[in-house]
Amino acid sequence: MIIDGKKVAAELRGELKKKVTELKSTYGEAPGLTVILVGEDPPSKIYVKNKEKSATEVGINSVVIKYPENVEEKIVLNKIKELNNDNKVSGILVQLPLPKHIDKRKVIETILPSKDVDGFHPMNVGNLSSGYDSSIPCTPLGCYLLIKKVKKNLSGKHAVIIGRSNLNGKPMTQLLLKENCTVTITHSKTKDLKVECSRADIIVAAVGRPKLVKGGWVKKGAIVIDVGINKTDSGLVGDVDFDEVYKVAKAITPVPGGVGPMTIACLLNNTVECFKKAQFN
Ligand code: GUN
């Protein structure tokens, strides 16, 4: 089975559109998402454009603030503080990567945790790892929802995560632990990745190495989620060798059309969640 991330994301956006309409009629205003983009990184420009378009489509008030590559750090930090105090702004996202002269950590920690739609603030990271309510990073949340589409009860399953990033691997671990999975996190220093993968009921690959995961590494009937987006001479490919793994997996996400569309849908979901929580404060 190929997991159709485009379809699942479209369903989620449809549900969110209805929710936004209801929220607007209850509270008199729609959730607002403000994205800050610094510089001219081409993939970032595309991501931000797609985020803006999708947000507008579901009725979220979407604003993009652009700064030149050489903007002073304090201008960005002051803008975030202004947005923190603006009731019309439910969620704030600063697109990464940032230029080297801007301290990513300072930027993330300046965003109010209750408006942190990325779930990158240490308060949200800590809450997620303690099993408390938190914003959940969009890409692992998207992966999680796709896994749950294939299998509702994950208790006791062995999940192998390839990549230990703050963006994906670590939050993915927390989400699967909450589902009572046994989780192995692998990374560049892991001794035998093939052996680790061959024990997995669920594989989540997020390392940025084209076609790293081979058919012979995957147990028959495993669920394989491919977060990789690698540009190669033969086009966009994931971290999984799709043609090989498709033959042994129970379910696999394609690249493109798998995890990618879910990431943006989850961002919209997080924006709506932040708006809803703000109404009770
Ligand atoms: N750059 C690549 N992915 C992401 C993401 O999920 N959030 C932000 N803020 N920047 C990114």
mmCIF file of C-alpha atoms and ligand atoms in Angstrom:
data_model
loop_
_atom_site.group_PDB
_atom_site.id
_atom_site.type_symbol
_atom_site.label_atom_id
_atom_site.label_comp_id
_atom_site.label_asym_id
_atom_site.label_seq_id
_atom_site.Cartn_x
_atom_site.Cartn_y
_atom_site.Cartn_z
ATOM 1 C CA MET A 1 0.000 0.000 0.000
ATOM 2 C CA ILE A 2 1.207 3.483 -0.856
ATOM 3 C CA ILE A 3 0.222 6.002 1.822
ATOM 4 C CA ASP A 4 -1.338 8.950 0.017
ATOM 5 C CA GLY A 5 -0.133 11.921 2.051
ATOM 6 C CA LYS A 6 -1.743 14.357 -0.377
ATOM 7 C CA LYS A 7 -5.155 12.829 0.245
ATOM 8 C CA VAL A 8 -4.795 12.603 4.040
ATOM 9 C CA ALA A 9 -3.528 16.223 4.130
ATOM 10 C CA ALA A 10 -6.475 17.383 1.992
ATOM 11 C CA GLU A 11 -8.884 15.668 4.406
ATOM 12 C CA LEU A 12 -7.213 17.357 7.375
ATOM 13 C CA ARG A 13 -7.370 20.754 5.646
ATOM 14 C CA GLY A 14 -11.074 20.159 4.928
ATOM 15 C CA GLU A 15 -11.730 19.486 8.634
ATOM 16 C CA LEU A 16 -9.696 22.553 9.623
ATOM 17 C CA LYS A 17 -11.623 24.764 7.204
ATOM 18 C CA LYS A 18 -14.871 23.749 8.914
ATOM 19 C CA LYS A 19 -13.366 24.350 12.366
ATOM 20 C CA VAL A 20 -12.091 27.791 11.338
ATOM 21 C CA THR A 21 -15.555 28.748 10.064
ATOM 22 C CA GLU A 22 -17.079 27.662 13.386
ATOM 23 C CA LEU A 23 -14.434 29.499 15.418
ATOM 24 C CA LYS A 24 -14.966 32.636 13.362
ATOM 25 C CA SER A 25 -18.694 32.598 14.031
ATOM 26 C CA THR A 26 -18.172 31.905 17.761
ATOM 27 C CA TYR A 27 -15.360 34.375 18.467
ATOM 28 C CA GLY A 28 -15.821 36.910 15.677
ATOM 29 C CA GLU A 29 -12.370 36.400 14.264
ATOM 30 C CA ALA A 30 -10.283 33.737 12.568
ATOM 31 C CA PRO A 31 -6.955 32.315 13.791
ATOM 32 C CA GLY A 32 -3.918 34.246 12.537
ATOM 33 C CA LEU A 33 -0.557 32.872 11.458
ATOM 34 C CA THR A 34 2.476 35.124 10.998
ATOM 35 C CA VAL A 35 5.536 33.721 9.261
ATOM 36 C CA ILE A 36 8.902 35.508 9.334
ATOM 37 C CA LEU A 37 11.230 34.848 6.415
ATOM 38 C CA VAL A 38 14.802 36.143 6.482
ATOM 39 C CA GLY A 39 16.894 36.203 3.328
ATOM 40 C CA GLU A 40 16.599 34.538 -0.051
ATOM 41 C CA ASP A 41 17.058 30.782 0.579
ATOM 42 C CA PRO A 42 15.167 29.348 -2.449
ATOM 43 C CA PRO A 43 13.580 26.283 -0.728
ATOM 44 C CA SER A 44 12.520 28.469 2.226
ATOM 45 C CA LYS A 45 10.826 30.920 -0.146
ATOM 46 C CA ILE A 46 8.842 28.054 -1.706
ATOM 47 C CA TYR A 47 7.891 26.561 1.689
ATOM 48 C CA VAL A 48 6.707 29.932 2.978
ATOM 49 C CA LYS A 49 4.654 30.600 -0.149
ATOM 50 C CA ASN A 50 2.978 27.179 0.219
ATOM 51 C CA LYS A 51 2.304 27.775 3.913
ATOM 52 C CA GLU A 52 0.709 31.154 3.131
ATOM 53 C CA LYS A 53 -1.466 29.699 0.360
ATOM 54 C CA SER A 54 -2.696 26.740 2.449
ATOM 55 C CA ALA A 55 -3.410 28.925 5.483
ATOM 56 C CA THR A 56 -5.483 31.329 3.402
ATOM 57 C CA GLU A 57 -7.395 28.431 1.814
ATOM 58 C CA VAL A 58 -8.636 27.178 5.196
ATOM 59 C CA GLY A 59 -9.587 30.702 6.320
ATOM 60 C CA ILE A 60 -6.610 31.443 8.578
ATOM 61 C CA ASN A 61 -5.422 35.059 8.447
ATOM 62 C CA SER A 62 -1.953 34.631 7.004
ATOM 63 C CA VAL A 63 0.773 37.262 7.151
ATOM 64 C CA VAL A 64 4.344 36.909 5.883
ATOM 65 C CA ILE A 65 7.017 39.341 7.099
ATOM 66 C CA LYS A 66 10.164 39.363 4.970
ATOM 67 C CA TYR A 67 13.569 40.693 5.990
ATOM 68 C CA PRO A 68 16.744 40.977 3.935
ATOM 69 C CA GLU A 69 19.615 38.525 4.597
ATOM 70 C CA ASN A 70 21.597 41.193 6.534
ATOM 71 C CA VAL A 71 18.796 42.240 8.910
ATOM 72 C CA GLU A 72 19.977 42.850 12.470
ATOM 73 C CA GLU A 73 19.070 40.135 14.971
ATOM 74 C CA LYS A 74 17.485 42.651 17.332
ATOM 75 C CA ILE A 75 15.014 43.769 14.648
ATOM 76 C CA VAL A 76 13.777 40.194 14.275
ATOM 77 C CA LEU A 77 13.614 39.695 18.064
ATOM 78 C CA ASN A 78 11.694 42.944 18.532
ATOM 79 C CA LYS A 79 9.229 41.964 15.839
ATOM 80 C CA ILE A 80 8.632 38.626 17.575
ATOM 81 C CA LYS A 81 7.987 40.457 20.878
ATOM 82 C CA GLU A 82 5.497 42.729 19.102
ATOM 83 C CA LEU A 83 3.718 39.672 17.624
ATOM 84 C CA ASN A 84 3.687 37.967 21.053
ATOM 85 C CA ASN A 85 1.583 40.912 22.306
ATOM 86 C CA ASP A 86 -0.739 41.050 19.288
ATOM 87 C CA ASN A 87 -4.070 39.315 19.997
ATOM 88 C CA LYS A 88 -4.736 38.861 16.290
ATOM 89 C CA VAL A 89 -1.677 36.615 15.978
ATOM 90 C CA SER A 90 -2.379 33.057 17.180
ATOM 91 C CA GLY A 91 0.800 31.485 15.831
ATOM 92 C CA ILE A 92 4.319 32.660 14.964
ATOM 93 C CA LEU A 93 6.756 30.738 12.759
ATOM 94 C CA VAL A 94 10.278 31.858 11.904
ATOM 95 C CA GLN A 95 11.396 29.928 8.834
ATOM 96 C CA LEU A 96 14.697 28.077 9.254
ATOM 97 C CA PRO A 97 17.541 28.128 8.343
ATOM 98 C CA LEU A 98 18.457 31.629 9.504
ATOM 99 C CA PRO A 99 21.574 33.546 8.410
ATOM 100 C CA LYS A 100 24.638 32.800 10.588
ATOM 101 C CA HIS A 101 24.653 36.170 12.383
ATOM 102 C CA ILE A 102 21.198 35.447 13.848
ATOM 103 C CA ASP A 103 21.111 33.180 16.907
ATOM 104 C CA LYS A 104 18.481 30.519 16.149
ATOM 105 C CA ARG A 105 18.162 29.595 19.810
ATOM 106 C CA LYS A 106 17.471 33.199 20.865
ATOM 107 C CA VAL A 107 14.854 33.504 18.131
ATOM 108 C CA ILE A 108 13.056 30.293 19.123
ATOM 109 C CA GLU A 109 13.134 31.188 22.812
ATOM 110 C CA THR A 110 11.702 34.660 22.168
ATOM 111 C CA ILE A 111 8.507 33.216 20.665
ATOM 112 C CA LEU A 112 5.815 32.856 23.331
ATOM 113 C CA PRO A 113 5.388 29.076 23.920
ATOM 114 C CA SER A 114 1.627 29.475 23.476
ATOM 115 C CA LYS A 115 2.197 30.900 19.964
ATOM 116 C CA ASP A 116 4.972 28.479 19.002
ATOM 117 C CA VAL A 117 3.264 26.622 16.138
ATOM 118 C CA ASP A 118 6.529 24.806 15.323
ATOM 119 C CA GLY A 119 6.795 23.283 18.808
ATOM 120 C CA PHE A 120 10.501 24.217 18.924
ATOM 121 C CA HIS A 121 10.463 26.272 22.172
ATOM 122 C CA PRO A 122 12.157 24.376 25.052
ATOM 123 C CA MET A 123 8.931 24.680 27.048
ATOM 124 C CA ASN A 124 7.036 22.772 24.348
ATOM 125 C CA VAL A 125 9.900 20.295 23.856
ATOM 126 C CA GLY A 126 9.901 19.615 27.610
ATOM 127 C CA ASN A 127 6.126 19.299 27.801
ATOM 128 C CA LEU A 128 6.088 16.840 24.901
ATOM 129 C CA SER A 129 8.790 14.698 26.480
ATOM 130 C CA SER A 130 6.984 14.749 29.838
ATOM 131 C CA GLY A 131 3.773 13.646 28.143
ATOM 132 C CA TYR A 132 2.002 16.965 28.798
ATOM 133 C CA ASP A 133 -0.038 19.061 26.417
ATOM 134 C CA SER A 134 2.237 20.923 23.960
ATOM 135 C CA SER A 135 2.652 22.178 20.416
ATOM 136 C CA ILE A 136 4.050 19.256 18.411
ATOM 137 C CA PRO A 137 6.557 19.863 15.580
ATOM 138 C CA CYS A 138 4.689 19.691 12.270
ATOM 139 C CA THR A 139 6.722 17.082 10.367
ATOM 140 C CA PRO A 140 6.770 14.364 13.062
ATOM 141 C CA LEU A 141 3.103 15.098 13.806
ATOM 142 C CA GLY A 142 2.386 14.521 10.098
ATOM 143 C CA CYS A 143 4.355 11.240 10.152
ATOM 144 C CA TYR A 144 2.503 10.131 13.271
ATOM 145 C CA LEU A 145 -0.910 10.799 11.710
ATOM 146 C CA LEU A 146 0.085 8.818 8.596
ATOM 147 C CA ILE A 147 1.250 5.862 10.719
ATOM 148 C CA LYS A 148 -2.028 5.961 12.652
ATOM 149 C CA LYS A 149 -3.972 5.902 9.358
ATOM 150 C CA VAL A 150 -2.356 2.539 8.609
ATOM 151 C CA LYS A 151 -2.485 1.091 12.129
ATOM 152 C CA LYS A 152 -4.509 2.405 15.084
ATOM 153 C CA ASN A 153 -2.953 0.339 17.874
ATOM 154 C CA LEU A 154 0.842 0.684 17.911
ATOM 155 C CA SER A 155 1.341 -0.761 21.393
ATOM 156 C CA GLY A 156 4.412 -2.984 21.639
ATOM 157 C CA LYS A 157 5.538 -2.279 18.072
ATOM 158 C CA HIS A 158 9.233 -1.700 17.482
ATOM 159 C CA ALA A 159 9.897 1.644 15.785
ATOM 160 C CA VAL A 160 13.300 2.528 14.353
ATOM 161 C CA ILE A 161 13.940 6.205 13.708
ATOM 162 C CA ILE A 162 16.793 7.148 11.435
ATOM 163 C CA GLY A 163 18.111 10.604 12.366
ATOM 164 C CA ARG A 164 18.216 12.326 15.771
ATOM 165 C CA SER A 165 17.326 15.909 14.853
ATOM 166 C CA ASN A 166 15.346 18.250 17.079
ATOM 167 C CA LEU A 167 13.060 18.860 14.088
ATOM 168 C CA ASN A 168 12.128 15.214 13.500
ATOM 169 C CA GLY A 169 13.890 12.314 15.168
ATOM 170 C CA LYS A 170 13.600 13.399 18.806
ATOM 171 C CA PRO A 171 9.940 14.550 18.746
ATOM 172 C CA MET A 172 9.025 11.475 16.649
ATOM 173 C CA THR A 173 10.476 9.338 19.435
ATOM 174 C CA GLN A 174 8.262 11.021 22.015
ATOM 175 C CA LEU A 175 5.125 10.570 19.928
ATOM 176 C CA LEU A 176 5.775 6.865 19.394
ATOM 177 C CA LEU A 177 6.741 6.295 23.046
ATOM 178 C CA LYS A 178 3.372 7.762 24.019
ATOM 179 C CA GLU A 179 1.810 5.089 21.802
ATOM 180 C CA ASN A 180 3.715 2.411 23.782
ATOM 181 C CA CYS A 181 6.128 1.612 20.962
ATOM 182 C CA THR A 182 9.638 0.400 21.738
ATOM 183 C CA VAL A 183 11.757 3.057 20.037
ATOM 184 C CA THR A 184 15.307 2.864 18.717
ATOM 185 C CA ILE A 185 16.895 6.111 17.544
ATOM 186 C CA THR A 186 19.698 5.599 15.077
ATOM 187 C CA HIS A 187 22.158 8.164 13.724
ATOM 188 C CA SER A 188 25.427 8.611 11.846
ATOM 189 C CA LYS A 189 27.437 6.732 14.503
ATOM 190 C CA THR A 190 25.081 3.733 14.714
ATOM 191 C CA LYS A 191 27.131 0.570 14.191
ATOM 192 C CA ASP A 192 24.860 -1.486 11.922
ATOM 193 C CA LEU A 193 21.872 0.423 10.571
ATOM 194 C CA LYS A 194 20.758 -2.487 8.411
ATOM 195 C CA VAL A 195 20.449 -4.818 11.434
ATOM 196 C CA GLU A 196 18.574 -2.156 13.431
ATOM 197 C CA CYS A 197 16.140 -1.539 10.564
ATOM 198 C CA SER A 198 15.535 -5.238 9.964
ATOM 199 C CA ARG A 199 13.974 -5.506 13.460
ATOM 200 C CA ALA A 200 11.511 -2.657 12.887
ATOM 201 C CA ASP A 201 7.738 -2.806 12.560
ATOM 202 C CA ILE A 202 7.842 0.925 11.829
ATOM 203 C CA ILE A 203 10.705 2.840 10.172
ATOM 204 C CA VAL A 204 10.846 6.631 10.043
ATOM 205 C CA ALA A 205 13.747 7.834 7.885
ATOM 206 C CA ALA A 206 14.806 11.464 8.245
ATOM 207 C CA VAL A 207 18.503 11.894 7.486
ATOM 208 C CA GLY A 208 18.761 13.413 4.013
ATOM 209 C CA ARG A 209 20.640 10.491 2.408
ATOM 210 C CA PRO A 210 19.121 9.530 -0.968
ATOM 211 C CA LYS A 211 17.738 5.949 -1.102
ATOM 212 C CA LEU A 212 19.646 4.928 2.045
ATOM 213 C CA VAL A 213 17.096 2.334 3.212
ATOM 214 C CA LYS A 214 17.176 -0.731 0.951
ATOM 215 C CA GLY A 215 14.626 -3.499 0.389
ATOM 216 C CA GLY A 216 16.862 -6.032 2.167
ATOM 217 C CA TRP A 217 16.851 -3.909 5.352
ATOM 218 C CA VAL A 218 13.090 -3.986 5.829
ATOM 219 C CA LYS A 219 11.000 -6.658 7.543
ATOM 220 C CA LYS A 220 8.040 -7.933 5.550
ATOM 221 C CA GLY A 221 4.906 -6.049 6.564
ATOM 222 C CA ALA A 222 6.687 -3.004 8.075
ATOM 223 C CA ILE A 223 5.302 0.535 7.855
ATOM 224 C CA VAL A 224 7.888 2.837 6.254
ATOM 225 C CA ILE A 225 7.698 6.625 6.516
ATOM 226 C CA ASP A 226 10.106 8.623 4.374
ATOM 227 C CA VAL A 227 10.794 12.196 5.504
ATOM 228 C CA GLY A 228 13.728 12.722 3.106
ATOM 229 C CA ILE A 229 13.571 15.170 0.217
ATOM 230 C CA ASN A 230 16.818 14.849 -1.738
ATOM 231 C CA LYS A 231 17.513 16.546 -5.040
ATOM 232 C CA THR A 232 19.394 14.160 -7.357
ATOM 233 C CA ASP A 233 20.182 14.046 -11.090
ATOM 234 C CA SER A 234 17.147 11.780 -11.501
ATOM 235 C CA GLY A 235 14.819 14.146 -9.624
ATOM 236 C CA LEU A 236 13.495 14.287 -6.038
ATOM 237 C CA VAL A 237 14.057 11.113 -4.022
ATOM 238 C CA GLY A 238 13.532 10.175 -0.399
ATOM 239 C CA ASP A 239 15.805 8.501 2.163
ATOM 240 C CA VAL A 240 14.169 5.184 1.235
ATOM 241 C CA ASP A 241 14.756 3.208 -1.950
ATOM 242 C CA PHE A 242 11.061 3.248 -2.828
ATOM 243 C CA ASP A 243 11.110 0.697 -5.678
ATOM 244 C CA GLU A 244 12.855 -1.902 -3.520
ATOM 245 C CA VAL A 245 11.101 -1.247 -0.196
ATOM 246 C CA TYR A 246 7.626 -1.031 -1.756
ATOM 247 C CA LYS A 247 7.865 -4.767 -2.494
ATOM 248 C CA VAL A 248 8.347 -5.766 1.171
ATOM 249 C CA ALA A 249 6.610 -3.061 3.203
ATOM 250 C CA LYS A 250 2.970 -3.210 4.261
ATOM 251 C CA ALA A 251 2.719 0.540 3.706
ATOM 252 C CA ILE A 252 5.142 3.205 2.464
ATOM 253 C CA THR A 253 5.016 6.949 1.851
ATOM 254 C CA PRO A 254 6.116 8.201 -1.586
ATOM 255 C CA VAL A 255 8.396 11.200 -2.188
ATOM 256 C CA PRO A 256 6.915 13.594 -3.172
ATOM 257 C CA GLY A 257 3.300 13.226 -2.032
ATOM 258 C CA GLY A 258 3.855 11.515 1.331
ATOM 259 C CA VAL A 259 5.029 13.393 4.415
ATOM 260 C CA GLY A 260 5.501 16.781 2.657
ATOM 261 C CA PRO A 261 1.826 17.757 2.312
ATOM 262 C CA MET A 262 1.153 16.635 5.899
ATOM 263 C CA THR A 263 3.721 19.056 7.335
ATOM 264 C CA ILE A 264 1.818 22.123 6.163
ATOM 265 C CA ALA A 265 -1.572 20.680 7.122
ATOM 266 C CA CYS A 266 -0.185 20.086 10.640
ATOM 267 C CA LEU A 267 1.072 23.672 10.813
ATOM 268 C CA LEU A 268 -2.483 24.849 10.112
ATOM 269 C CA ASN A 269 -3.738 22.409 12.756
ATOM 270 C CA ASN A 270 -1.280 23.818 15.307
ATOM 271 C CA THR A 271 -2.349 27.382 14.475
ATOM 272 C CA VAL A 272 -5.999 26.482 15.100
ATOM 273 C CA GLU A 273 -5.029 24.748 18.368
ATOM 274 C CA CYS A 274 -3.088 27.842 19.562
ATOM 275 C CA PHE A 275 -6.104 30.035 18.724
ATOM 276 C CA LYS A 276 -8.471 27.754 20.635
ATOM 277 C CA LYS A 277 -6.243 27.667 23.740
ATOM 278 C CA ALA A 278 -5.889 31.474 23.654
ATOM 279 C CA GLN A 279 -9.680 31.818 23.958
ATOM 280 C CA PHE A 280 -9.631 30.140 27.372
ATOM 281 C CA ASN A 281 -6.870 32.315 28.837
HETATM 282 N N1 GUN B 1 12.602 24.764 7.787
HETATM 283 C C1 GUN B 1 12.430 23.489 7.353
HETATM 284 N N2 GUN B 1 11.426 22.899 8.049
HETATM 285 C C2 GUN B 1 10.980 23.800 8.930
HETATM 286 C C3 GUN B 1 9.957 23.770 9.925
HETATM 287 O O1 GUN B 1 9.255 22.773 10.157
HETATM 288 N N3 GUN B 1 9.788 24.934 10.637
HETATM 289 C C4 GUN B 1 10.547 26.044 10.429
HETATM 290 N N4 GUN B 1 10.314 27.107 11.186
HETATM 291 N N5 GUN B 1 11.512 26.091 9.522
HETATM 292 C C5 GUN B 1 11.718 24.974 8.772
#
